[in-house]
Short mmCIF file of C-alpha atoms in Angstrom, two decimals:
data_model
loop_
_atom_site.label_atom_id
_atom_site.label_comp_id
_atom_site.label_asym_id
_atom_site.label_seq_id
_atom_site.Cartn_x
_atom_site.Cartn_y
_atom_site.Cartn_z
CA MET P 1384 121.85 10.36 123.41
CA PHE P 1385 121.97 12.86 126.27
CA LEU P 1386 122.27 16.60 125.87
CA SER P 1387 121.69 18.51 129.07
CA VAL P 1388 119.14 21.28 129.30
CA PHE P 1389 122.07 23.47 130.34
CA ASP P 1390 123.89 22.67 127.11
CA VAL P 1391 120.85 23.74 125.11
CA PHE P 1392 120.23 26.89 127.17
CA LYS P 1393 123.47 28.75 127.88
CA ILE P 1394 123.76 32.25 129.30
CA GLY P 1395 126.03 34.44 127.21
CA VAL P 1396 126.22 37.67 125.23
CA GLY P 1397 125.07 38.77 121.79
CA PRO P 1398 124.90 39.04 118.96
CA SER P 1399 125.50 35.41 117.92
CA SER P 1400 126.00 32.10 119.69
CA SER P 1401 127.96 30.66 116.77
CA HIS P 1402 129.83 33.82 115.77
CA THR P 1403 130.33 35.44 119.20
CA MET P 1404 129.97 32.94 122.05
CA GLY P 1405 131.58 30.06 120.14
CA PRO P 1406 134.75 31.95 119.12
CA MET P 1407 135.10 33.35 122.65
CA SER P 1408 134.89 29.83 124.05
CA ALA P 1409 137.36 28.58 121.44
CA ALA P 1410 139.85 31.22 122.57
CA ASN P 1411 139.33 30.05 126.16
CA ARG P 1412 140.03 26.47 125.12
CA PHE P 1413 143.21 27.47 123.30
CA LEU P 1414 144.48 29.35 126.34
CA ASP P 1415 143.83 26.26 128.49
CA LEU P 1416 145.69 24.13 125.95
CA ILE P 1417 148.73 26.41 125.99
CA VAL P 1418 149.32 25.90 129.73
CA SER P 1419 148.47 22.19 129.65
CA ASP P 1420 150.69 19.18 129.01
CA GLU P 1421 148.50 18.00 126.13
CA TRP P 1422 150.89 19.01 123.34
CA PRO P 1423 154.55 18.24 122.58
CA ARG P 1424 156.15 21.41 123.92
CA PRO P 1425 159.76 21.77 122.69
CA LYS P 1426 162.26 21.95 125.52
CA GLY P 1427 162.81 25.53 126.62
CA ALA P 1428 160.15 26.87 124.26
CA ALA P 1429 157.80 29.59 125.50
CA VAL P 1430 154.73 31.01 123.82
CA ARG P 1431 155.08 34.72 123.20
CA HIS P 1432 152.85 35.52 120.21
CA LEU P 1433 149.28 34.46 119.28
CA LYS P 1434 147.58 34.54 115.89
CA VAL P 1435 144.02 33.70 114.78
CA SER P 1436 142.43 33.23 111.38
CA LEU P 1437 138.67 33.08 110.78
CA HIS P 1438 137.23 31.08 107.88
CA GLY P 1439 133.97 30.44 106.06
CA SER P 1440 130.94 32.19 107.50
CA LEU P 1441 133.05 33.58 110.34
CA ALA P 1442 135.18 35.39 107.79
CA PHE P 1443 132.28 36.66 105.69
CA THR P 1444 130.04 37.93 108.49
CA GLY P 1445 132.43 38.02 111.43
CA ILE P 1446 132.70 41.80 111.54
CA GLY P 1447 128.93 42.25 111.68
CA HIS P 1448 128.59 39.48 114.25
CA GLY P 1449 131.40 40.75 116.47
CA THR P 1450 133.51 37.63 115.97
CA GLY P 1451 136.84 39.41 116.13
CA ARG P 1452 135.82 41.21 119.28
CA ALA P 1453 134.76 37.89 120.80
CA VAL P 1454 138.12 36.29 119.99
CA ILE P 1455 140.01 39.15 121.61
CA LEU P 1456 137.84 39.01 124.72
CA GLY P 1457 138.32 35.24 124.87
CA LEU P 1458 142.09 35.63 124.61
CA MET P 1459 141.87 38.02 127.54
CA GLY P 1460 140.32 35.18 129.52
CA GLU P 1461 136.74 36.43 129.35
CA ALA P 1462 134.01 33.78 129.05
CA PRO P 1463 130.55 34.16 127.47
CA ASP P 1464 128.64 33.49 130.69
CA SER P 1465 130.66 35.84 132.89
CA VAL P 1466 131.97 38.70 130.74
CA ASP P 1467 130.61 42.08 131.79
CA PRO P 1468 128.98 43.69 128.71
CA ASP P 1469 129.66 47.13 130.21
CA ARG P 1470 133.44 46.47 130.31
CA MET P 1471 133.89 44.92 126.88
CA GLU P 1472 134.79 48.15 125.08
CA GLU P 1473 137.37 49.03 127.72
CA ILE P 1474 139.01 45.60 127.41
CA LEU P 1475 139.10 45.79 123.62
CA GLU P 1476 140.60 49.27 123.66
CA THR P 1477 143.33 48.10 126.06
CA VAL P 1478 144.34 45.27 123.73
CA GLU P 1479 144.39 47.61 120.72
CA ARG P 1480 146.51 50.14 122.59
CA GLN P 1481 148.98 47.69 124.13
CA GLY P 1482 149.20 45.20 121.26
CA GLN P 1483 149.02 42.27 123.65
CA VAL P 1484 146.59 40.07 125.55
CA THR P 1485 146.99 39.43 129.27
CA PRO P 1486 144.78 36.53 130.33
CA PRO P 1487 144.87 35.59 134.04
CA GLY P 1488 147.38 32.85 134.79
CA HIS P 1489 149.40 33.53 131.64
CA PRO P 1490 152.30 35.77 130.70
CA PRO P 1491 151.47 38.60 128.29
CA TYR P 1492 151.21 37.45 124.67
CA VAL P 1493 151.81 39.67 121.67
CA PHE P 1494 148.55 40.07 119.80
CA GLN P 1495 147.99 43.00 117.49
CA PRO P 1496 144.44 42.67 116.15
CA LYS P 1497 145.11 44.42 112.84
CA ASP P 1498 147.85 41.94 111.96
CA ASP P 1499 147.18 38.85 114.06
CA LEU P 1500 143.42 38.49 113.48
CA VAL P 1501 142.74 37.54 109.86
CA TYR P 1502 139.35 37.24 108.14
CA ASP P 1503 140.29 34.65 105.52
CA LYS P 1504 137.49 34.57 102.93
CA LYS P 1505 139.52 32.58 100.42
CA VAL P 1506 140.35 29.40 102.33
CA PRO P 1507 137.41 27.62 104.02
CA LEU P 1508 138.13 24.91 106.54
CA SER P 1509 136.62 21.62 105.47
CA GLY P 1510 134.88 20.53 108.67
CA HIS P 1511 132.23 23.22 109.09
CA ALA P 1512 131.24 26.65 107.79
CA ASN P 1513 132.30 28.26 111.09
CA GLY P 1514 136.00 27.42 111.26
CA MET P 1515 138.89 29.15 113.01
CA ARG P 1516 142.57 28.43 113.47
CA PHE P 1517 144.51 29.48 116.57
CA SER P 1518 148.31 29.38 116.60
CA ALA P 1519 150.99 30.08 119.20
CA HIS P 1520 154.54 31.17 118.33
CA ASP P 1521 157.76 31.78 120.22
CA LYS P 1522 159.61 35.12 120.32
CA ASP P 1523 161.35 34.31 117.02
CA GLY P 1524 158.09 33.56 115.22
CA ARG P 1525 158.49 29.78 115.26
CA LEU P 1526 155.16 27.94 115.30
CA LEU P 1527 154.78 25.94 118.50
CA LEU P 1528 151.13 25.00 118.58
CA SER P 1529 148.13 25.19 116.26
CA ARG P 1530 144.52 24.10 116.67
CA ILE P 1531 141.44 24.25 114.49
CA TYR P 1532 138.10 24.81 116.18
CA TYR P 1533 134.60 24.80 114.76
CA SER P 1534 131.67 26.72 116.20
CA ILE P 1535 128.82 24.36 115.37
CA GLY P 1536 125.87 26.40 116.65
CA GLY P 1537 124.33 27.29 119.98
CA GLY P 1538 127.74 28.18 121.46
CA PHE P 1539 129.08 24.63 121.04
CA VAL P 1540 132.76 24.43 120.04
CA VAL P 1541 134.69 21.36 118.92
CA THR P 1542 138.15 20.70 117.52
CA ASP P 1543 138.57 19.23 114.06
CA THR P 1544 139.28 15.79 115.53
CA GLU P 1545 136.27 16.00 117.86
CA LEU P 1546 134.07 16.92 114.90
CA GLU P 1547 135.30 13.93 112.90
CA ALA P 1548 134.55 11.64 115.82
CA MET P 1549 131.05 13.08 116.16
CA ARG P 1550 130.28 12.61 112.48
CA GLY P 1551 131.71 9.12 112.42
CA GLN P 1552 129.66 8.26 115.50
CA GLN P 1553 132.85 7.20 117.18
CA ALA P 1554 132.13 9.37 120.21
CA LYS P 1555 130.05 7.00 122.27
CA SER P 1556 128.60 8.77 125.26
CA ALA P 1557 129.58 7.28 128.58
CA ASP P 1558 126.50 8.89 130.08
CA ARG P 1559 124.08 6.44 131.62
CA VAL P 1560 120.60 7.87 131.71
CA PRO P 1561 117.27 6.08 132.11
CA TYR P 1562 115.72 7.51 128.93
CA PRO P 1563 118.43 7.92 126.25
CA PHE P 1564 116.19 8.86 123.31
CA ALA P 1565 117.96 10.03 120.16
CA SER P 1566 114.87 10.55 118.01
CA ALA P 1567 111.27 11.64 118.45
CA ARG P 1568 110.12 8.10 117.76
CA GLU P 1569 112.30 6.72 120.54
CA MET P 1570 111.08 9.49 122.84
CA LEU P 1571 107.44 8.58 122.21
CA ASP P 1572 108.12 4.86 122.58
CA MET P 1573 109.81 5.44 125.94
CA ALA P 1574 106.95 7.67 127.07
CA ARG P 1575 104.41 4.96 126.25
CA ARG P 1576 106.38 2.23 128.00
CA SER P 1577 107.16 4.30 131.08
CA GLY P 1578 103.89 6.18 131.37
CA LEU P 1579 105.89 9.38 131.87
CA GLY P 1580 105.65 12.69 130.07
CA ILE P 1581 108.54 14.13 128.06
CA ALA P 1582 109.50 16.62 130.79
CA ALA P 1583 109.47 13.87 133.41
CA MET P 1584 111.80 11.69 131.32
CA LYS P 1585 114.09 14.64 130.67
CA ARG P 1586 114.10 15.46 134.38
CA ALA P 1587 115.01 11.85 135.23
CA ASN P 1588 117.93 12.02 132.81
CA GLU P 1589 119.17 15.30 134.30
CA LEU P 1590 118.94 13.93 137.84
CA THR P 1591 121.66 11.40 137.05
CA LYS P 1592 124.03 14.40 136.84
CA MET P 1593 122.77 16.65 139.64
CA SER P 1594 120.34 16.89 142.53
CA ALA P 1595 116.73 17.97 142.13
CA ALA P 1596 117.50 21.22 143.94
CA GLU P 1597 120.43 21.95 141.59
CA LEU P 1598 118.30 21.20 138.55
CA ASP P 1599 115.45 23.44 139.64
CA GLU P 1600 117.84 26.21 140.65
CA GLY P 1601 119.51 26.01 137.25
CA LEU P 1602 116.21 26.09 135.37
CA ASP P 1603 115.07 29.07 137.42
CA ARG P 1604 118.35 30.83 136.68
CA ILE P 1605 117.86 30.27 132.95
CA TRP P 1606 114.35 31.71 133.03
CA ALA P 1607 115.48 34.64 135.19
CA ALA P 1608 118.13 35.50 132.58
CA MET P 1609 115.58 35.23 129.77
CA ASN P 1610 113.02 37.31 131.64
CA SER P 1611 115.59 39.98 132.55
CA CYS P 1612 116.58 40.18 128.91
CA ILE P 1613 112.96 40.87 127.94
CA ASP P 1614 112.68 43.54 130.63
CA ARG P 1615 115.85 45.31 129.48
CA GLY P 1616 114.76 45.19 125.87
CA LEU P 1617 111.42 46.78 126.73
CA LYS P 1618 113.13 49.75 128.40
CA VAL P 1619 115.99 50.65 126.06
CA GLU P 1620 115.63 52.98 123.08
CA GLY P 1621 118.02 54.22 120.40
CA ILE P 1622 119.97 52.99 117.40
CA MET P 1623 121.49 49.52 117.37
CA PRO P 1624 125.23 49.26 116.61
CA GLY P 1625 126.70 48.15 113.31
CA GLY P 1626 126.01 50.93 110.82
CA LEU P 1627 122.55 50.03 109.51
CA LYS P 1628 121.02 52.63 111.85
CA VAL P 1629 118.16 50.29 112.74
CA LYS P 1630 116.05 51.73 115.56
CA ARG P 1631 114.99 49.73 118.57
CA ARG P 1632 111.21 49.42 118.42
CA ALA P 1633 110.27 47.16 121.32
CA LYS P 1634 109.90 49.93 123.93
CA ALA P 1635 107.65 52.08 121.76
CA ILE P 1636 105.46 49.11 120.83
CA HIS P 1637 105.34 47.98 124.45
CA ASP P 1638 104.27 51.44 125.62
CA LYS P 1639 101.39 51.43 123.13
CA LEU P 1640 100.32 47.92 124.13
CA THR P 1641 100.42 48.84 127.81
CA ASP P 1642 98.16 51.85 127.23
CA GLU P 1643 95.81 49.68 125.20
CA TRP P 1644 95.79 46.98 127.89
CA ARG P 1645 94.82 49.53 130.55
CA SER P 1646 92.03 50.96 128.42
CA ASN P 1647 90.43 47.53 127.90
CA ARG P 1648 89.93 48.28 124.22
CA LEU P 1649 89.12 45.25 122.09
CA ASN P 1650 92.10 44.13 119.99
CA PRO P 1651 91.80 40.77 118.20
CA LEU P 1652 95.58 40.79 117.56
CA LEU P 1653 96.52 41.39 121.17
CA ALA P 1654 98.15 38.02 121.86
CA ASN P 1655 100.23 38.21 118.67
CA ASP P 1656 101.28 41.76 119.50
CA TRP P 1657 102.51 40.82 122.96
CA LEU P 1658 104.31 37.75 121.62
CA SER P 1659 106.03 39.85 119.00
CA VAL P 1660 107.16 42.63 121.29
CA TYR P 1661 108.61 40.18 123.81
CA ALA P 1662 110.60 38.41 121.09
CA MET P 1663 111.77 41.69 119.57
CA ALA P 1664 112.90 42.94 122.97
CA VAL P 1665 115.20 39.93 123.36
CA ASN P 1666 116.67 40.14 119.90
CA GLU P 1667 117.22 43.86 120.07
CA GLU P 1668 119.19 43.21 123.25
CA ASN P 1669 121.08 40.47 121.43
CA ALA P 1670 121.87 42.78 118.52
CA GLY P 1671 123.21 45.31 121.00
CA GLY P 1672 125.57 42.76 122.55
CA GLY P 1673 123.55 42.34 125.75
CA ARG P 1674 123.21 39.25 127.91
CA VAL P 1675 120.95 36.61 126.41
CA VAL P 1676 120.33 32.88 126.61
CA THR P 1677 120.94 30.58 123.64
CA ALA P 1678 117.52 29.13 122.85
CA PRO P 1679 118.91 27.21 121.05
CA THR P 1680 121.04 30.01 119.49
CA ASN P 1681 121.43 33.74 119.99
CA GLY P 1682 119.95 34.51 116.59
CA ALA P 1683 116.79 32.67 117.69
CA ALA P 1684 116.98 33.69 121.35
CA GLY P 1685 113.65 35.54 121.41
CA VAL P 1686 111.19 32.78 120.48
CA ILE P 1687 111.19 30.70 123.67
CA PRO P 1688 111.33 33.59 126.19
CA ALA P 1689 108.52 35.34 124.31
CA THR P 1690 106.36 32.21 124.41
CA ILE P 1691 106.92 31.71 128.14
CA ARG P 1692 106.24 35.39 128.87
CA TYR P 1693 103.08 35.11 126.76
CA LEU P 1694 102.05 32.11 128.88
CA LEU P 1695 102.53 34.09 132.09
CA HIS P 1696 100.74 37.12 130.64
CA PHE P 1697 97.61 35.38 129.37
CA HIS P 1698 97.41 32.38 131.69
CA GLU P 1699 97.35 33.72 135.23
CA ASP P 1700 97.40 30.25 136.77
CA ALA P 1701 100.83 29.45 135.26
CA THR P 1702 103.38 28.42 137.90
CA VAL P 1703 107.13 28.11 138.36
CA ASP P 1704 106.77 24.37 137.78
CA ASP P 1705 105.12 25.13 134.42
CA ILE P 1706 108.18 27.12 133.35
CA ARG P 1707 110.45 24.24 134.38
CA THR P 1708 108.27 21.78 132.45
CA PHE P 1709 108.40 24.09 129.43
CA LEU P 1710 112.19 24.35 129.48
CA LEU P 1711 112.75 20.62 130.00
CA THR P 1712 110.37 19.71 127.17
CA ALA P 1713 111.88 22.31 124.85
CA ALA P 1714 115.38 21.05 125.63
CA ALA P 1715 114.35 17.47 124.86
CA VAL P 1716 113.15 18.50 121.39
CA GLY P 1717 116.15 20.77 120.82
CA GLY P 1718 118.53 17.94 121.65
CA ILE P 1719 116.87 15.66 119.09
CA ILE P 1720 117.10 18.35 116.40
CA LYS P 1721 120.75 19.06 117.14
CA HIS P 1722 121.62 15.36 117.21
CA ASN P 1723 119.94 14.55 113.89
CA ALA P 1724 120.30 17.79 111.92
CA SER P 1725 121.71 21.14 113.04
CA ILE P 1726 120.86 24.33 114.90
CA SER P 1727 123.52 26.32 113.01
CA GLY P 1728 122.42 28.95 110.50
CA ALA P 1729 125.80 28.63 108.81
CA GLU P 1730 125.15 24.95 108.25
CA VAL P 1731 121.43 24.70 107.39
CA GLY P 1732 120.10 28.26 107.22
CA CYS P 1733 117.66 29.94 109.57
CA GLN P 1734 115.37 26.92 109.53
CA GLY P 1735 117.92 25.45 111.95
CA GLU P 1736 117.78 28.49 114.24
CA VAL P 1737 114.33 30.09 114.33
CA GLY P 1738 112.74 26.89 113.00
CA SER P 1739 114.27 24.84 115.80
CA ALA P 1740 113.37 27.49 118.38
CA ALA P 1741 109.75 27.51 117.21
CA ALA P 1742 109.57 23.72 117.42
CA MET P 1743 111.02 23.77 120.92
CA ALA P 1744 108.68 26.55 122.05
CA ALA P 1745 105.64 24.81 120.56
CA ALA P 1746 106.54 21.60 122.38
CA GLY P 1747 107.08 23.42 125.67
CA LEU P 1748 103.79 25.27 125.44
CA ALA P 1749 101.88 22.14 124.45
CA ALA P 1750 103.33 20.35 127.48
CA VAL P 1751 102.25 23.11 129.86
CA MET P 1752 98.78 23.11 128.30
CA GLY P 1753 98.41 19.47 129.29
CA GLY P 1754 99.32 17.88 125.99
CA SER P 1755 100.18 14.21 125.69
CA PRO P 1756 103.63 13.22 124.40
CA GLU P 1757 102.03 12.64 120.98
CA GLN P 1758 100.43 16.10 120.97
CA ILE P 1759 103.71 17.67 122.08
CA GLU P 1760 105.60 15.93 119.28
CA ASN P 1761 102.90 17.07 116.84
CA ALA P 1762 103.24 20.69 118.02
CA ALA P 1763 107.00 20.61 117.43
CA GLU P 1764 106.52 19.07 113.99
CA ILE P 1765 103.97 21.69 112.89
CA ALA P 1766 106.23 24.55 113.95
CA LEU P 1767 109.34 23.10 112.31
CA GLU P 1768 107.59 22.05 109.11
CA HIS P 1769 106.51 25.60 108.40
CA HIS P 1770 110.03 26.97 108.71
CA LEU P 1771 111.58 24.47 106.28
CA GLY P 1772 113.72 26.14 103.64
CA MET P 1773 114.18 29.40 105.54
CA THR P 1774 117.49 30.97 104.58
CA CYS P 1775 119.95 32.86 106.76
CA ASP P 1776 120.70 36.14 105.00
CA PRO P 1777 121.41 38.86 107.59
CA VAL P 1778 121.84 42.29 106.01
CA ALA P 1779 125.44 43.50 106.45
CA GLY P 1780 126.13 40.38 108.50
CA LEU P 1781 124.31 41.92 111.47
CA VAL P 1782 121.80 39.95 113.54
CA GLN P 1783 119.18 42.64 113.00
CA VAL P 1784 117.41 42.45 109.64
CA PRO P 1785 115.49 40.16 109.20
CA CYS P 1786 116.47 38.37 112.43
CA ILE P 1787 114.63 40.49 114.99
CA GLU P 1788 111.22 40.33 113.31
CA ARG P 1789 111.83 36.71 112.33
CA ASN P 1790 111.90 35.80 116.03
CA ALA P 1791 108.55 37.52 116.52
CA LEU P 1792 106.98 35.48 113.74
CA GLY P 1793 108.65 32.32 115.07
CA ALA P 1794 106.95 32.86 118.42
CA VAL P 1795 103.58 33.40 116.74
CA LYS P 1796 104.01 30.18 114.77
CA ALA P 1797 105.01 28.31 117.93
CA VAL P 1798 101.84 29.31 119.78
CA THR P 1799 99.70 28.52 116.75
CA ALA P 1800 101.34 25.11 116.36
CA ALA P 1801 100.78 24.27 120.03
CA SER P 1802 97.14 25.32 119.82
CA LEU P 1803 96.53 23.23 116.71
CA ALA P 1804 98.21 20.18 118.22
CA ILE P 1805 96.31 20.40 121.51
CA LYS P 1806 93.03 20.49 119.62
CA GLY P 1807 93.92 17.18 117.93
CA ASP P 1808 94.48 13.74 119.37
CA GLY P 1809 98.19 13.50 118.58
CA THR P 1810 97.87 11.56 115.33
CA HIS P 1811 99.29 13.36 112.30
CA PHE P 1812 100.68 12.68 108.86
CA VAL P 1813 104.28 13.97 109.09
CA PRO P 1814 106.40 12.68 112.01
CA LEU P 1815 108.76 15.13 113.71
CA ASP P 1816 111.70 12.93 112.74
CA ALA P 1817 110.74 13.32 109.07
CA ALA P 1818 110.61 17.10 109.41
CA ILE P 1819 114.03 17.11 111.08
CA GLU P 1820 115.54 14.92 108.37
CA THR P 1821 113.97 17.15 105.71
CA MET P 1822 115.57 20.17 107.37
CA ARG P 1823 118.94 18.44 107.33
CA GLN P 1824 118.64 17.53 103.65
CA THR P 1825 117.38 20.99 102.72
CA GLY P 1826 120.28 22.60 104.53
CA HIS P 1827 122.74 20.29 102.78
CA ASP P 1828 121.32 21.26 99.38
CA MET P 1829 121.00 24.98 100.15
CA SER P 1830 123.46 27.30 98.41
CA GLU P 1831 126.20 28.58 100.69
CA LYS P 1832 125.23 32.17 99.87
CA TYR P 1833 122.01 31.65 101.83
CA LYS P 1834 123.72 30.21 104.92
CA GLU P 1835 124.90 33.12 107.07
CA THR P 1836 127.49 34.41 104.61
CA SER P 1837 125.45 37.52 103.69
CA THR P 1838 126.23 36.93 100.01
CA GLY P 1839 122.64 36.33 98.89
CA GLY P 1840 118.99 36.98 99.63
CA LEU P 1841 118.03 40.07 101.61
CA ALA P 1842 121.68 40.73 102.43
CA VAL P 1843 122.28 41.53 98.76
CA ASN P 1844 118.93 42.85 97.55
CA VAL P 1845 118.32 45.33 100.39
CA VAL P 1846 121.70 46.92 99.78
CA GLU P 1847 121.15 47.00 96.02
CA CYS P 1848 117.76 48.68 96.44
#
């Protein structure tokens, strides 16, 4: 099993990897399909009209997550990693005004958002909670082409047939890598046999796809995007969009911490405070639709950057190589979780988002602190175990309450887990694989109203109060 570090960490825009980045990418894929020869195009037929329906969690919380906006931007040819957040409103207003989308390399297509973008809460698609159907019609309204896509978390998008192949384990990877671990147990076994650390094995796998210079450049670019996101979040004030009138707090907290830092006053909570403000800065940016990095999702994007920034803040001897080691180790753990369970809040609740992020961050930090593979695996297990059962219940479908603070607490748990693991010898009672399987089972048993539909939990009780 090989999942690249650049599949785990993807640069995009907020507020949600599954509800924003995924649908935008699905729209890109549908546009590519239209101009391809991969469908039986009737002779003389020409696509003139596009329609999209959103289902499941995308229908229930799509407005709050900006799903419709993402679809429109995607149909205009914009991609998550390159769209300019400052131009998004202008693009959306143009589509609303003209009633058509004009992606590069295509003729104009009729697309009137009020009529052609449907939030279908009645008919779920069977493959996944985040389903969407794209259809293309000719000038007379005849259906020419239809595709179902699923946004399965972390910005990953698959068709219905691709999803079936994945679940039936029919999709055998043609990738040849030296350390193809699909579980934590396999990862530890390979580490013992090879004498290599987890980051070194992950690096060796990546180097079968790219040069060392390309890998390091890519890792540095990921961290630069994460770090820039923190910096922006620490400078911006005001009310976040969406109607809840939630104030950004990161800048005010950061200003107080900076004054305290300069005064050298004793504060036993200082490390936790800095961790929290870094995480909140990222997720306030995410909530505002800014540029973030899936880590492994947008809703959990603050945990890993906050933990790395904490490392740089409190460990002055930390180096660029430490950051690369952190990201490679975190990606190795994230790939195992995704392969064996899920990182989608709509599928398993927030345990799959913030829980996975905390496990990844704990592993990365333990690696940088000199932990053995066994201690690193223990750190990830501790962090994940203590997020088991966490629901996904965003108020009003917005990635704000409780998501922003939840990232802060996830970062605190990650650092605590790494510290506990490093102080042990790597032996522990619950294997990481058992925690991952428990998360999968818990998510399967969890009521749908607690899985990113905003029909239960805080999403209901806060409004009722």
